CSV table of C-alpha atoms and ligand atoms in Angstrom, one decimal:
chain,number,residue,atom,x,y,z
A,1005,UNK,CA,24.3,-3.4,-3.1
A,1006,UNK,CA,25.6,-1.1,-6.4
A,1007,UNK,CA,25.3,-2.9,-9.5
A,1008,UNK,CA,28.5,-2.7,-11.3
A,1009,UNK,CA,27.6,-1.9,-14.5
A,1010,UNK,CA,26.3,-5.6,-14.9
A,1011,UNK,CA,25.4,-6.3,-18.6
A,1012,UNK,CA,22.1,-7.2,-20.0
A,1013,UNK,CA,21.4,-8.2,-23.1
A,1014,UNK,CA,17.8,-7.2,-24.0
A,1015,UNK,CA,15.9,-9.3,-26.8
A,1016,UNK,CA,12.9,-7.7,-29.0
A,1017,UNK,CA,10.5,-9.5,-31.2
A,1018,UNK,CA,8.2,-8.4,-33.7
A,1019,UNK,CA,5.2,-7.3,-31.2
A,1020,UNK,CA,3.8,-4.1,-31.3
A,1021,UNK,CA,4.8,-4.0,-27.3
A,1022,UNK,CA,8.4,-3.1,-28.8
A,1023,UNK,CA,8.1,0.3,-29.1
A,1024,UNK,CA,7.5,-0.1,-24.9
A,1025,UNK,CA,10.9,-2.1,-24.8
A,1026,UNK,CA,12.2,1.8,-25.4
A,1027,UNK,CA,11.5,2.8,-22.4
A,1028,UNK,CA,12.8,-0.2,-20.6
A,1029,UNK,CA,16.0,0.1,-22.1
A,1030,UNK,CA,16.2,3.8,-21.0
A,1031,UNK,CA,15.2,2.7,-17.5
A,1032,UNK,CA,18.4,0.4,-17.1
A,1033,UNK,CA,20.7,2.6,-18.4
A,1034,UNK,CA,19.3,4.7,-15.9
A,1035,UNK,CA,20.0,2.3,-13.4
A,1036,UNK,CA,23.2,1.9,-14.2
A,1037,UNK,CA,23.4,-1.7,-16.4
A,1038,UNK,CA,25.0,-1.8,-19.7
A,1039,UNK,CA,22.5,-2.7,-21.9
A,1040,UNK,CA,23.0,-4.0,-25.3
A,1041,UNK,CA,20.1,-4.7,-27.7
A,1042,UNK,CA,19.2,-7.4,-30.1
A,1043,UNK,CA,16.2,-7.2,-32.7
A,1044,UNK,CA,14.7,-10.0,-34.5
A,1045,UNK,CA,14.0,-8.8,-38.0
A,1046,UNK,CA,10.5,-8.7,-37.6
A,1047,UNK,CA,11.1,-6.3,-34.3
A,1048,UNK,CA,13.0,-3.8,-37.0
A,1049,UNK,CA,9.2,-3.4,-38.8
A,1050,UNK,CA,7.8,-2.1,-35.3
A,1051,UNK,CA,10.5,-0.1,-34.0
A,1052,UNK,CA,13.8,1.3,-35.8
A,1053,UNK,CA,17.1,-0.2,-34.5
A,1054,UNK,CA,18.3,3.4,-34.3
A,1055,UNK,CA,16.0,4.3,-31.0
A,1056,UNK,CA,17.4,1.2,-29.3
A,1057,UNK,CA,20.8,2.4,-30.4
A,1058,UNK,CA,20.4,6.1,-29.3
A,1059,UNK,CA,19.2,5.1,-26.0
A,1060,UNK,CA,21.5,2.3,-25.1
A,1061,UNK,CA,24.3,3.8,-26.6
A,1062,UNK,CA,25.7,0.4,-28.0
A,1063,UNK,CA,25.3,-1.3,-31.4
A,1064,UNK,CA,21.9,-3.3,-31.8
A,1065,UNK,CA,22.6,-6.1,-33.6
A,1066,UNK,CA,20.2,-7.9,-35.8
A,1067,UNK,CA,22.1,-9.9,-38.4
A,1068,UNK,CA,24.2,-12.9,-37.6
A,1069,UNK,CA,26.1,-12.8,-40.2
A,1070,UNK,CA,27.1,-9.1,-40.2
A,1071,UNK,CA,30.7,-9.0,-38.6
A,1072,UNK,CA,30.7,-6.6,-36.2
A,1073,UNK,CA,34.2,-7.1,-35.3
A,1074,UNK,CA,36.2,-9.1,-37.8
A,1075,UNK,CA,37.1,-13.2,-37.0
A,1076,UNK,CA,34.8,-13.1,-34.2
A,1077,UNK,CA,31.5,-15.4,-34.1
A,1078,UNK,CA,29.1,-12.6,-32.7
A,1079,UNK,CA,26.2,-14.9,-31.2
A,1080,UNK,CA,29.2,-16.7,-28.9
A,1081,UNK,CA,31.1,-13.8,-28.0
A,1082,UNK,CA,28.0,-11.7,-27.1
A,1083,UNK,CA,27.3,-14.6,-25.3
A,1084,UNK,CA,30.1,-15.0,-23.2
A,1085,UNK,CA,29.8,-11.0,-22.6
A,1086,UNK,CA,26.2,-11.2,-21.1
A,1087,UNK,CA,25.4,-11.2,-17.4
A,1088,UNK,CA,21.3,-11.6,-18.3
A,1089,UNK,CA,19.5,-12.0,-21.1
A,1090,UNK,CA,16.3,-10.4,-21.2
A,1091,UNK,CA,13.6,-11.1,-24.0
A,1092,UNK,CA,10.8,-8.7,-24.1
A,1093,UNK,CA,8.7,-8.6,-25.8
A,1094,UNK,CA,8.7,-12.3,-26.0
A,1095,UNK,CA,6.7,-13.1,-29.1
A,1096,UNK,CA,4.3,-17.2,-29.4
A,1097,UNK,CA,7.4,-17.7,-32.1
A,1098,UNK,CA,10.5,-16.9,-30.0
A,1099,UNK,CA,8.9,-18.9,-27.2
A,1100,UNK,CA,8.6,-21.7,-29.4
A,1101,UNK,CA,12.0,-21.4,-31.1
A,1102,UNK,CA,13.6,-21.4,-27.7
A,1103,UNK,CA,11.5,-24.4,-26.5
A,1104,UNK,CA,12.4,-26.2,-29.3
A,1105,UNK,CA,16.0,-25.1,-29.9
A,1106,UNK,CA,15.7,-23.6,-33.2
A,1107,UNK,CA,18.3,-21.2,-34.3
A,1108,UNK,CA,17.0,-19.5,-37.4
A,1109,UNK,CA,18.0,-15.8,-36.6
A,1110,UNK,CA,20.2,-13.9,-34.2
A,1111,UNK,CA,18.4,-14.1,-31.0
A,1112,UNK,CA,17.6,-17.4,-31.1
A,1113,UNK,CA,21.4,-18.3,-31.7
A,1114,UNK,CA,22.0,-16.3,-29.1
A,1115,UNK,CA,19.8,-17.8,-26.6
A,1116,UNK,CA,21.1,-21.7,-27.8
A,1117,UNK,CA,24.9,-20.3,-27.3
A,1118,UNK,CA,24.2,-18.8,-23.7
A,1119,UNK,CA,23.9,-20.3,-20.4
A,1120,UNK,CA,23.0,-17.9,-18.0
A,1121,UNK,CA,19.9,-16.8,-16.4
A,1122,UNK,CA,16.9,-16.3,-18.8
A,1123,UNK,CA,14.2,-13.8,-18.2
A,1124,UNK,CA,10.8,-13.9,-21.0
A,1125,UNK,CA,8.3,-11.0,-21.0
A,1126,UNK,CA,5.6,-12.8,-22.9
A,1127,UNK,CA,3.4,-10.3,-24.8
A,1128,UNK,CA,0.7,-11.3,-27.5
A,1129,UNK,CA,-2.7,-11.7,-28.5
A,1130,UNK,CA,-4.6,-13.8,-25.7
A,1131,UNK,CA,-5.8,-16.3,-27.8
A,1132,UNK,CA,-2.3,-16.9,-29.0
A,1133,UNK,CA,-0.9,-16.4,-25.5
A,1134,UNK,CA,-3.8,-19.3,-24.0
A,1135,UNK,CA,-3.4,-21.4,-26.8
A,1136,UNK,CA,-2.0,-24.9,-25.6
A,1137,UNK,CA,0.8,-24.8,-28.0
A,1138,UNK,CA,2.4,-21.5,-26.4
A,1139,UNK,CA,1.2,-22.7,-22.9
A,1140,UNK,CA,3.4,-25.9,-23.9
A,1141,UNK,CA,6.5,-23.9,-24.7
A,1142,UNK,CA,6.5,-21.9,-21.4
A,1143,UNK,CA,6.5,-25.0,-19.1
A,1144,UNK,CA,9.1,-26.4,-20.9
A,1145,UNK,CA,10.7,-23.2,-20.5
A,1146,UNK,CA,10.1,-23.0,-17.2
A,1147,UNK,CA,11.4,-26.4,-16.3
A,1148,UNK,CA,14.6,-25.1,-17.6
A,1149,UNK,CA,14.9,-22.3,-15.3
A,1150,UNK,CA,13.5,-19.4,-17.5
A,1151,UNK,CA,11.6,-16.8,-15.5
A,1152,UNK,CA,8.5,-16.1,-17.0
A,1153,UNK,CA,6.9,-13.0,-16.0
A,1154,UNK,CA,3.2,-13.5,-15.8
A,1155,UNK,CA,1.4,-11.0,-18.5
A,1156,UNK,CA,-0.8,-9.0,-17.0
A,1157,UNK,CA,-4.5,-8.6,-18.1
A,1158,UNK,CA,-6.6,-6.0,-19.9
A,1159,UNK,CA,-7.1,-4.6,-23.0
A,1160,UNK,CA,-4.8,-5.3,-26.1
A,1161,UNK,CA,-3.7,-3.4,-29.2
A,1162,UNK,CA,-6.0,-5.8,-31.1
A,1163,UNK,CA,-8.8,-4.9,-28.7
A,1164,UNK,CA,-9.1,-7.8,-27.4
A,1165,UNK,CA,-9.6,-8.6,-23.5
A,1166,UNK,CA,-8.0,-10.8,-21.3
A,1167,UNK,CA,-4.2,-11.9,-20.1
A,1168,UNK,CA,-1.2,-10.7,-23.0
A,1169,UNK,CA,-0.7,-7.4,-22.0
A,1170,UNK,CA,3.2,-5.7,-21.4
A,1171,UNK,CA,3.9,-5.4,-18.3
A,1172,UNK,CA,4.9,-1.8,-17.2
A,1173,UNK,CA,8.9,-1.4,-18.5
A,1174,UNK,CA,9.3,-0.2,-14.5
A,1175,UNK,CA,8.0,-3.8,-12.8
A,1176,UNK,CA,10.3,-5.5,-15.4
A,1177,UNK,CA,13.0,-3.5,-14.6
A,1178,UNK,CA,12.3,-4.2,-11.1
A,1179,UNK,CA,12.7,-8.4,-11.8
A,1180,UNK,CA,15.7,-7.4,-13.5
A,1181,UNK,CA,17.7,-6.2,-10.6
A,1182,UNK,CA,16.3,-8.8,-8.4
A,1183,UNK,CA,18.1,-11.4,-10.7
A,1184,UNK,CA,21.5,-9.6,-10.5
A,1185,UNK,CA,21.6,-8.7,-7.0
A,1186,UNK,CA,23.9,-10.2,-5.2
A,1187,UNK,CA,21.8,-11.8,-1.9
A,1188,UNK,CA,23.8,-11.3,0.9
A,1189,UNK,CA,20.3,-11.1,3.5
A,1190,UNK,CA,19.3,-14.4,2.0
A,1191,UNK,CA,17.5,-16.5,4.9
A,1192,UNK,CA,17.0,-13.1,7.0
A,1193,UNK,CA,13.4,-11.4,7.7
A,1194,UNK,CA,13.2,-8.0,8.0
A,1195,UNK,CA,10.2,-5.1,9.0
A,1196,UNK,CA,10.7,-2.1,7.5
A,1197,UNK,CA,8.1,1.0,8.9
A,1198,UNK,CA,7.3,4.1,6.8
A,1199,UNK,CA,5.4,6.8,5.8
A,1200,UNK,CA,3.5,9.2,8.2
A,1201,UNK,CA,0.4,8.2,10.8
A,1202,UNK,CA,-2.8,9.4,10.9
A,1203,UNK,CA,-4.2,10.4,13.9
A,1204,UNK,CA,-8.1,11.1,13.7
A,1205,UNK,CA,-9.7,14.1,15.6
A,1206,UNK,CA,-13.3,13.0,13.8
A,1207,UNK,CA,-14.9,11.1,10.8
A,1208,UNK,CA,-12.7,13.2,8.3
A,1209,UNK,CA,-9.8,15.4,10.1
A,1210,UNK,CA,-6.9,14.3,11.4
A,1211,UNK,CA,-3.5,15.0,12.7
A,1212,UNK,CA,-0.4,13.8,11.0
A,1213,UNK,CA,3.3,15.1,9.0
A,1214,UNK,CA,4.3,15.2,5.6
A,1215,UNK,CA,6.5,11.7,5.9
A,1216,UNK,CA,6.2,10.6,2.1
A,1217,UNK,CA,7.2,7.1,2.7
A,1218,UNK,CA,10.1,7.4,0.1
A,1219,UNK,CA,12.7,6.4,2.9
A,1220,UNK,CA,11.1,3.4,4.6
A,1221,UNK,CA,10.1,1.8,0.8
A,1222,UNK,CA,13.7,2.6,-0.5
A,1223,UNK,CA,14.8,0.3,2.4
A,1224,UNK,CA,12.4,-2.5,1.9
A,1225,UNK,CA,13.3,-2.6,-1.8
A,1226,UNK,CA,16.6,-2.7,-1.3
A,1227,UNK,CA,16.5,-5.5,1.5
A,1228,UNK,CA,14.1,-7.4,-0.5
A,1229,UNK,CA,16.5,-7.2,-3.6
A,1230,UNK,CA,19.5,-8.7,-1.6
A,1231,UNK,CA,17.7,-11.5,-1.1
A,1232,UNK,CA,15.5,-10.8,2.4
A,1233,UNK,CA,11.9,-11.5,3.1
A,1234,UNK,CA,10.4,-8.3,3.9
A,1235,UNK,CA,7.2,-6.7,5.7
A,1236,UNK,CA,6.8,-3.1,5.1
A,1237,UNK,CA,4.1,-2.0,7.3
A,1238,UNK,CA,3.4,2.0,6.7
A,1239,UNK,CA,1.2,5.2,6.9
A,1240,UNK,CA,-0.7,6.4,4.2
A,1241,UNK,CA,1.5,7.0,0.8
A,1242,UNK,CA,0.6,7.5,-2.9
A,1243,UNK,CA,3.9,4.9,-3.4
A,1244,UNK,CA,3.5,1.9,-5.0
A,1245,UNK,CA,4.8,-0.9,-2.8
A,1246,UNK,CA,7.8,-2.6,-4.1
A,1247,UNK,CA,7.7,-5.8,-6.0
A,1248,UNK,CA,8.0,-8.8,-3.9
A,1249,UNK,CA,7.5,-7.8,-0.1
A,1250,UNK,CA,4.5,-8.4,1.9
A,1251,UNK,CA,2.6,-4.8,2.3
A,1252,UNK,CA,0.8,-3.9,5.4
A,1253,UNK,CA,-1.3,-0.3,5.0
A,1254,UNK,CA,-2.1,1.0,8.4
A,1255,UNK,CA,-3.4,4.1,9.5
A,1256,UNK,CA,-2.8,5.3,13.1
A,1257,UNK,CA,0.2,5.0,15.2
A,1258,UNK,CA,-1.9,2.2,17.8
A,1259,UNK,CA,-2.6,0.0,14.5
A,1260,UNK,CA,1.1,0.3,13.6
A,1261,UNK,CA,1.8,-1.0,17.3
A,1262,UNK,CA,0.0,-3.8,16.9
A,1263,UNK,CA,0.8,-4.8,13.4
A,1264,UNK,CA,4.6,-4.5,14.2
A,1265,UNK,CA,4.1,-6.1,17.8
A,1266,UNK,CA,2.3,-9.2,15.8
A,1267,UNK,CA,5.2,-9.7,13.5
A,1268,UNK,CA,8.5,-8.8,16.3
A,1269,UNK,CA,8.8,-12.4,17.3
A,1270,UNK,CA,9.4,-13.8,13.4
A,1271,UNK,CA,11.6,-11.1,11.8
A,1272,UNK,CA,15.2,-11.0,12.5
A,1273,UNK,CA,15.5,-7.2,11.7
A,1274,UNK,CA,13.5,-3.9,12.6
A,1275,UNK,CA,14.2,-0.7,10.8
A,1276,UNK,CA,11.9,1.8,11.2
A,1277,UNK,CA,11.4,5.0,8.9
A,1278,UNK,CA,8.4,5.7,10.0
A,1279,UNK,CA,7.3,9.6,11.2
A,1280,UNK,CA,5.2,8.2,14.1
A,1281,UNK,CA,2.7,10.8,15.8
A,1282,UNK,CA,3.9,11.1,19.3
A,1283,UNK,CA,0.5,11.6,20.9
A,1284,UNK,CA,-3.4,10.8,19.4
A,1285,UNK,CA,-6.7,13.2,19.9
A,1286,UNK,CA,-9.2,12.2,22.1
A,1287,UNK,CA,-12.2,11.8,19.8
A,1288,UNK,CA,-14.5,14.5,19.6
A,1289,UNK,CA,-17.3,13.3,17.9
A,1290,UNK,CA,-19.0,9.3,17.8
A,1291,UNK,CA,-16.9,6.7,15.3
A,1292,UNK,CA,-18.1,8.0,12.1
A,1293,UNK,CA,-19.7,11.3,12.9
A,1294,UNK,CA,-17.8,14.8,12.1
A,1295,UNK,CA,-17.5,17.5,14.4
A,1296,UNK,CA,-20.1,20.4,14.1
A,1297,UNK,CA,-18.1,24.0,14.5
A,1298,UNK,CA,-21.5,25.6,14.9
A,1299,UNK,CA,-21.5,28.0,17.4
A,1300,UNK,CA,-17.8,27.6,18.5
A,1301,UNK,CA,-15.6,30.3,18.7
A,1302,UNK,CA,-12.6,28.4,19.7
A,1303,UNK,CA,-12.0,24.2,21.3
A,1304,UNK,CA,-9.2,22.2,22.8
A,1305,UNK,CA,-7.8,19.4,22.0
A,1306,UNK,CA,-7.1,16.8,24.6
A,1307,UNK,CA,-4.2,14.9,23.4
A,1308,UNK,CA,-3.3,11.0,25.2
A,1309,UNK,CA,0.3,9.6,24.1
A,1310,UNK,CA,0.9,6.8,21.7
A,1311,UNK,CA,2.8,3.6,22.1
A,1312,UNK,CA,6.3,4.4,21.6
A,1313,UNK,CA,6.8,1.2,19.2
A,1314,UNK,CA,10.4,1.1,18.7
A,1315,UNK,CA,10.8,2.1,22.5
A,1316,UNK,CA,8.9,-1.4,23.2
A,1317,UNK,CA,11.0,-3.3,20.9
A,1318,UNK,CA,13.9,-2.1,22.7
A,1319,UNK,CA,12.5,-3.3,26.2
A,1320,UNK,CA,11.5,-7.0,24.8
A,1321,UNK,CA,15.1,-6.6,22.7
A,1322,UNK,CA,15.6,-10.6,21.9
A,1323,UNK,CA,17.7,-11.8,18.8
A,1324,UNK,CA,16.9,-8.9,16.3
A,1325,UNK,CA,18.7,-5.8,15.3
A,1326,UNK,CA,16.8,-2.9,15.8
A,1327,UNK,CA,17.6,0.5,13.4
A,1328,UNK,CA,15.6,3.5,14.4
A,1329,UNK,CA,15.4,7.1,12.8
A,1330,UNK,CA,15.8,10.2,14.1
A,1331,UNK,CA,14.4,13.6,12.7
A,1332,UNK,CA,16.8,16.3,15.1
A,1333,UNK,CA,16.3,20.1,14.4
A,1334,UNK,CA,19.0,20.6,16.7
A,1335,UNK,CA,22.0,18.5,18.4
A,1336,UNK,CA,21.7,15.9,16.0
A,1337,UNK,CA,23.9,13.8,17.1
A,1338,UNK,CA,23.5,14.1,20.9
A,1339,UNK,CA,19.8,13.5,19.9
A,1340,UNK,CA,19.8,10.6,18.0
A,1341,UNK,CA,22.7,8.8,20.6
A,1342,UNK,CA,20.6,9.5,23.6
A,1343,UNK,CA,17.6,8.2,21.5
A,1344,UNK,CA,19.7,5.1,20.8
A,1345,UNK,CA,20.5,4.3,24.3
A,1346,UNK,CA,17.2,4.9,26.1
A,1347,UNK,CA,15.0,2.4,23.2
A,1348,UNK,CA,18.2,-0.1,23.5
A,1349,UNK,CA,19.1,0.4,19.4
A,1350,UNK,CA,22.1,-1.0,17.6
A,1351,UNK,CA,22.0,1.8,15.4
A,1352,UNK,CA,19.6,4.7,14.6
A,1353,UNK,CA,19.8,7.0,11.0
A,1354,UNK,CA,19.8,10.6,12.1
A,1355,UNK,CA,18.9,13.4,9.9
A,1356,UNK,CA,17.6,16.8,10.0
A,1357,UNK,CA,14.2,17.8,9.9
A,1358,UNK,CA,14.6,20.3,7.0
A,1359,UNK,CA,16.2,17.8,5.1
A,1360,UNK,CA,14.5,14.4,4.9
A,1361,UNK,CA,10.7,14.8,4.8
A,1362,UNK,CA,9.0,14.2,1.5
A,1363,UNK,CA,11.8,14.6,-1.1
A,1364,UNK,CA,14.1,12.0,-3.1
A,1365,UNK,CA,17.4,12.5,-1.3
A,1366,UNK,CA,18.6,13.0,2.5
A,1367,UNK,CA,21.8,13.6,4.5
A,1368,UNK,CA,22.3,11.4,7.4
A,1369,UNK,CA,24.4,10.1,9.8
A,1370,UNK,CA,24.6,6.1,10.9
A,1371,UNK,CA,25.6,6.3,14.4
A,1372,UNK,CA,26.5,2.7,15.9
A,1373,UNK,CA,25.5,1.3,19.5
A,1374,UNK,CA,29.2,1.1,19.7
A,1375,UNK,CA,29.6,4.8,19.8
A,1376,UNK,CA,30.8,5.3,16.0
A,1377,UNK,CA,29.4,7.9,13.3
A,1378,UNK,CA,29.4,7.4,9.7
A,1379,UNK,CA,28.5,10.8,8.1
A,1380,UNK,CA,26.9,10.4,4.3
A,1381,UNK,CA,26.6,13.2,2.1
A,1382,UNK,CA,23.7,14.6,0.6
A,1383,UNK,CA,22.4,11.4,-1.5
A,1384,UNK,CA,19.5,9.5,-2.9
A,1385,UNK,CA,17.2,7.8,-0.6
A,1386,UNK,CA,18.1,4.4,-2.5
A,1387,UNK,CA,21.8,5.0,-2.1
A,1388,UNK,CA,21.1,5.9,1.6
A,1389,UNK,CA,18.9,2.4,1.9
A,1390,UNK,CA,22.4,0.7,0.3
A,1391,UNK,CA,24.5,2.0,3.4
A,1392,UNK,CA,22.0,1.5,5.9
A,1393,UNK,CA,22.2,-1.9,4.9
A,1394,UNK,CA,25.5,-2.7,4.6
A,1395,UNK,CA,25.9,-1.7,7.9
A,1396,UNK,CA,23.1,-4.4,8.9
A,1397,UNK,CA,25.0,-6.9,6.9
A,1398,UNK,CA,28.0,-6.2,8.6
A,1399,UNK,CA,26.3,-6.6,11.7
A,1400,UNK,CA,25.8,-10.0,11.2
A,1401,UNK,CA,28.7,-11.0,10.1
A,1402,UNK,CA,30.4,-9.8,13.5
A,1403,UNK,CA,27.6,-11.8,14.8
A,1404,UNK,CA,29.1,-15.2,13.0
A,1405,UNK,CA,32.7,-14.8,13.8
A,1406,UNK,CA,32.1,-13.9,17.2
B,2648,PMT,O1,9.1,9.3,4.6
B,2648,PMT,P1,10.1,10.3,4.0
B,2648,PMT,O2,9.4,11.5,3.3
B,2648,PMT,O3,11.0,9.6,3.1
B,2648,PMT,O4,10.9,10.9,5.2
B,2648,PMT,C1,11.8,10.2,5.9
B,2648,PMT,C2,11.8,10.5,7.4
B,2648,PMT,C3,12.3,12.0,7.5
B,2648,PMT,C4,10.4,10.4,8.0
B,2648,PMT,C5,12.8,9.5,8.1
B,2648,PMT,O5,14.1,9.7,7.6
B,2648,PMT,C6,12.8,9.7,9.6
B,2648,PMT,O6,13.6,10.5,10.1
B,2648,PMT,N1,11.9,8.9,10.3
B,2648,PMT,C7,11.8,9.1,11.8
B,2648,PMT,C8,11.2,10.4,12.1
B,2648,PMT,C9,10.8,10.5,13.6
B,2648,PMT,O7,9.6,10.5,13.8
B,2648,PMT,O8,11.7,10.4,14.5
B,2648,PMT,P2,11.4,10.4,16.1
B,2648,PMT,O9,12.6,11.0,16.6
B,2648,PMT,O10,10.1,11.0,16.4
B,2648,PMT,O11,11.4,8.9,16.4
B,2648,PMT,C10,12.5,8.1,16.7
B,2648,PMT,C11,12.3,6.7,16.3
B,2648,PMT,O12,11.3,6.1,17.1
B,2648,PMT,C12,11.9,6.5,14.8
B,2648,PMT,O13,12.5,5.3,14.3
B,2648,PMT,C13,10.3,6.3,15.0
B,2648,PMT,O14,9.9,5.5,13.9
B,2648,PMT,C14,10.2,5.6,16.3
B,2648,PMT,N2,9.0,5.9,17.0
B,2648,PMT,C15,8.6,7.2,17.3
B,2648,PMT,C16,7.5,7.5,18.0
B,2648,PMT,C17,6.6,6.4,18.4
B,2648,PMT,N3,5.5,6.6,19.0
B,2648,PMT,N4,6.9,5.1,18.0
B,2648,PMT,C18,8.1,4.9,17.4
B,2648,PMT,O15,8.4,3.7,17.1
């Protein structure tokens, strides 16, 4: 779902996590929110208001009285111009000014004059940050429908140990979106497969393809975002799983079977990204010993056939739309439609085999059950998770005026 330039109004307090609050801005401006920055005065001894400035391309304000446009009363009209307000780093004083309703500065103005949704990146000293006081201010906070990201623990500017930390400008960006998505999948399930499978000849070698998982996690985060529950079962990636779905790493293409096969009967979608291997080795050594090459000049390999997973799903086909992929190197189309008949799809993603393995963008085609195509250009693997999805969105809604 394409965030339409949504506008987020990012508060910084005087932490030394401020400086990191850089690279958060940069990040959303990157995703395409307007972002426009106000500083407490004791943020502007950290961090100059001329980086937030540069990189969010907007005035930072810090001053209530400074009339930025003349006859206007800044704190309301910013206000009134804000989507979500973001404070982070959330200093003990700003958390207590807020719980307390004190306007004394800018921000906190700001935050009295505004009633949208609130989002608080606590990040202090953890004495200060476990000290009842500030443990006070966040429930009351919380009771009033602030989101409170959870600082994470480890070690601290001060050198200290323990919970306080920032968390990484990515993950907050990540809670960000999650806020401002619209959730048109709210109350749906959905398993999303990715990544490549492993398929073990002894202790240490195995067969598999360079599937990076990109795809399958792009969809997962985006389904998540829109308001799903997701599982993402997949291969082995170096990906971070996105924030908020329920991971499941497996290895070989029998484990995916039966982790997918588990789940089928509670999910109400199945789209699956994942580069499954076709056929497994037949072990050539004990479980856990490696294969000796001594005195071999050449071996076969006795291959048996996997599980076709999404072939199964097809045959035992009750309520859920399934979305399969298809990597063609030739008759893409033909491919991917007879592929779509003969596992009993309601739509399957083809693409080319030079073009989608392992890299950030892919060109595809959504072919329908019903016979139609929808050709999409050579884009992002986020922006190709966005159609795929809108197409399962629009699924159901045929489903509910039928
Ligand atoms: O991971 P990335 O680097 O982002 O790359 C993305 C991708 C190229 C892997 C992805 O876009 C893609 O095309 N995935 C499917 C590739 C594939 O193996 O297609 P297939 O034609 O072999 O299989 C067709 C469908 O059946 C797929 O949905 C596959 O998940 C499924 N299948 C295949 C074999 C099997 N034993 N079980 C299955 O469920």
């Amino acid at each position: 779902m394409k965030l339409e330039g949504e506008r987020v109004t990012l508060g910084v307090t005087g932490g030394i996590a401020a400086y990191k609050a850089a690279e958060l801005v940069r990040l959303g401006i990157k995703a395409g929110l307007k972002v426009r920055v106000i500083m407490t005065p004791n943020a502007t001894r950290f961090v100059t208001p001329l980086t937030f400035q540069t990189l969010s391309q907007a005035q930072v304000r810090v001053d209530t009285f400074e009339a930025v446009v003349p006859d206007r009363v800044e704190h309301v009209a910013l206000a009134q111009e804000t989507d979500l307000l973001v404070i982070a780093p959330a200093t003990a004083n700003i958390l207590a000014k807020m719980a307390r309703g004190i306007a004394d500065d800018l921000l906190s103005t700001f935050y009295l004059a505004y009633d949208g949704t609130t989002l608080v990146a606590p990040a202090m000293n953890t004495q200060m940050y476990l000290h009842p006081a500030t443990q006070e201010n966040l429930e009351i906070l919380r009771k009033r429908g602030v989101v409170v990201l959870e600082p994470p623990e480890g070690e601290l500017a001060c050198g200290d140990y323990g919970p306080g930390r920032f968390p990484e400008p990515l993950h907050i960006l990540e809670r960000i979106l999650d806020l401002l998505y619209q959730k048109d999948l709210y109350g749906k399930t959905f398993l999303v497969t990715a990544g490549p499978t492993r398929e073990y000849l002894d202790a240490v070698r195995f067969i598999s393809n360079p599937s990076s998982g990109k795809m399958g996690f792009a969809i997962a985060q985006e389904a998540r975002r829109r308001g799903a529950r997701v599982y993402l079962v997949s291969g082995p990636t170096h990906l971070e799983p996105p924030w908020g779905v329920e991971y499941i790493p497996v290895t070989s293409a029998v484990e995916m079977y039966q982790r997918v096969m588990d789940l089928y009967s509670s999910v109400d979608v199945v789209i699956k990204a994942a580069a499954v291997a076709d056929f497994r080795p037949k072990p050539l050594t004990e479980e856990g010993a490696k294969f000796k090459k001594e005195g071999k000049e050449q071996f076969f390999l006795e291959l048996e056939a996997n599980p076709d997973i999404l072939a199964t799903l097809g045959e035992n086909k009750g309520h859920q739309i399934l979305v399969g992929f298809a990597a063609e190197s030739q008759d893409l189309l033909e491919n991917a439609s007879a592929k779509l008949a003969r596992k009993n799809l309601d739509m399957i993603v083809a693409n080319e085999v030079t073009v989608g393995f392992a890299t950030d963008t892919n060109r595809v085609v959504i072919v329908k059950r019903d016979g139609t195509f929808r050709h999409l250009p050579l884009m992002s693997k986020e922006a190709i998770a966005e159609a795929i999805l809108d197409e399962v969105a629009g699924l159901f809604q045929g489903a509910r005026s039928r």
